[in-house]
Coordinates of C-alpha atoms in Angstrom, one line a residue:
M1 CA 15.4 -168.7 43.4
K2 CA 11.8 -168.9 44.0
K3 CA 10.2 -170.3 46.9
P4 CA 8.3 -173.8 46.6
K5 CA 5.1 -174.1 46.3
E6 CA 4.4 -176.0 49.5
E7 CA 4.1 -173.7 52.3
I8 CA 7.4 -173.5 54.3
D9 CA 8.3 -170.8 56.9
D10 CA 10.0 -167.8 55.5
Q11 CA 12.7 -168.1 58.2
Q12 CA 13.7 -171.5 57.2
W13 CA 13.7 -170.7 53.4
F14 CA 16.0 -168.0 53.6
N15 CA 18.4 -170.2 56.2
D16 CA 18.3 -173.2 53.6
Q17 CA 19.2 -170.8 50.7
F18 CA 21.5 -167.9 52.2
K19 CA 22.8 -168.9 55.8
N20 CA 26.0 -170.5 54.9
A21 CA 27.0 -167.6 52.3
L22 CA 25.8 -164.8 54.7
T23 CA 28.1 -166.6 57.2
R24 CA 31.1 -167.1 55.1
F25 CA 30.8 -163.6 54.1
D26 CA 30.5 -162.4 57.4
A27 CA 33.7 -164.3 58.7
S28 CA 35.5 -162.8 55.6
H29 CA 34.7 -159.1 56.5
G30 CA 34.2 -159.4 60.2
P31 CA 36.0 -155.9 61.4
D32 CA 39.3 -156.0 63.2
V33 CA 39.1 -155.1 66.8
P34 CA 41.9 -153.4 68.2
E35 CA 44.1 -154.4 70.9
L36 CA 43.3 -152.7 74.5
R37 CA 46.6 -150.7 74.5
Q38 CA 45.8 -149.4 71.2
F39 CA 42.4 -148.3 72.1
E40 CA 43.5 -146.8 75.2
A41 CA 46.2 -145.0 73.4
F42 CA 43.6 -143.3 70.8
V43 CA 41.3 -142.4 73.1
D44 CA 44.3 -140.8 75.4
R45 CA 45.3 -139.1 72.1
H46 CA 41.9 -138.0 71.2
K47 CA 41.3 -136.5 75.0
Q48 CA 44.4 -134.8 74.9
E49 CA 43.3 -133.2 71.1
T50 CA 39.8 -132.3 72.5
K51 CA 41.3 -130.5 75.4
K52 CA 43.8 -128.2 73.6
K53 CA 40.9 -127.5 71.1
L54 CA 38.8 -126.5 73.8
L55 CA 41.4 -124.9 75.7
K56 CA 42.1 -122.9 72.3
E57 CA 38.5 -122.0 71.6
L58 CA 38.3 -120.8 75.7
M59 CA 41.4 -118.4 75.2
L60 CA 39.7 -116.8 71.9
L61 CA 36.9 -116.5 73.9
W62 CA 38.3 -114.5 76.5
A63 CA 40.5 -112.7 74.2
A64 CA 37.3 -111.3 72.2
A65 CA 35.4 -110.4 75.3
C66 CA 38.6 -108.6 76.9
F67 CA 38.7 -106.7 73.8
I68 CA 35.2 -106.1 73.6
F69 CA 35.3 -104.9 77.6
A70 CA 38.2 -102.4 76.4
V71 CA 36.4 -100.9 73.9
M72 CA 33.1 -100.3 75.6
V73 CA 35.2 -98.9 78.6
W74 CA 37.1 -96.6 76.1
I75 CA 33.8 -95.2 74.6
I76 CA 32.4 -94.8 78.1
D77 CA 35.3 -92.9 78.6
R78 CA 34.9 -90.8 75.8
N79 CA 31.2 -89.8 75.5
W80 CA 28.1 -91.2 77.1
V81 CA 26.0 -90.2 74.1
W82 CA 27.7 -92.9 72.0
F83 CA 28.1 -95.4 74.5
A84 CA 24.2 -95.2 74.7
I85 CA 23.9 -95.1 70.9
L86 CA 25.9 -98.3 70.9
Q87 CA 24.1 -100.3 73.5
A88 CA 21.0 -99.3 71.9
V89 CA 22.2 -100.7 68.6
V90 CA 23.7 -103.8 70.2
A91 CA 20.6 -104.4 71.8
A92 CA 18.2 -104.3 68.9
T93 CA 20.3 -106.2 66.8
G94 CA 20.3 -108.9 69.0
I95 CA 16.3 -108.8 69.5
G96 CA 16.1 -108.8 65.9
Y97 CA 18.2 -111.7 65.3
A98 CA 16.6 -113.8 68.0
S99 CA 12.9 -113.0 66.6
L100 CA 14.4 -113.8 62.9
T101 CA 16.0 -116.8 64.4
F102 CA 13.1 -118.2 66.5
G103 CA 10.0 -116.1 66.0
L104 CA 9.4 -117.4 62.3
R105 CA 9.4 -121.2 62.6
K106 CA 6.6 -122.5 61.0
V107 CA 5.3 -126.0 61.2
R108 CA 5.3 -127.2 57.4
G109 CA 3.5 -130.3 56.4
W110 CA 4.8 -132.6 54.3
K111 CA 4.6 -132.0 50.7
S112 CA 4.2 -135.0 48.4

């Protein structure tokens, strides 16, 4: 489909050539809109699943924190030197990880 030689507005030419076909296509492939009750049930179900997931993750976080705290209390009760060594190693590891993650970021240009 070539445009005619005379000057015609692009939008007008597009409408003349494709508008009816596109309108039929859109009508036949329109999205199904769910009913309000179905949509509300879907949202409620998603909220419940999200709450369960977040509660599970929070409980795992608290369990890990309690375990770490118990180990730290046990180590401090056994030997102060090992406690100090463990604290220094954890601090050095955290600083190293943070410096590798955030310190070495370079702005890279687009390679063409």
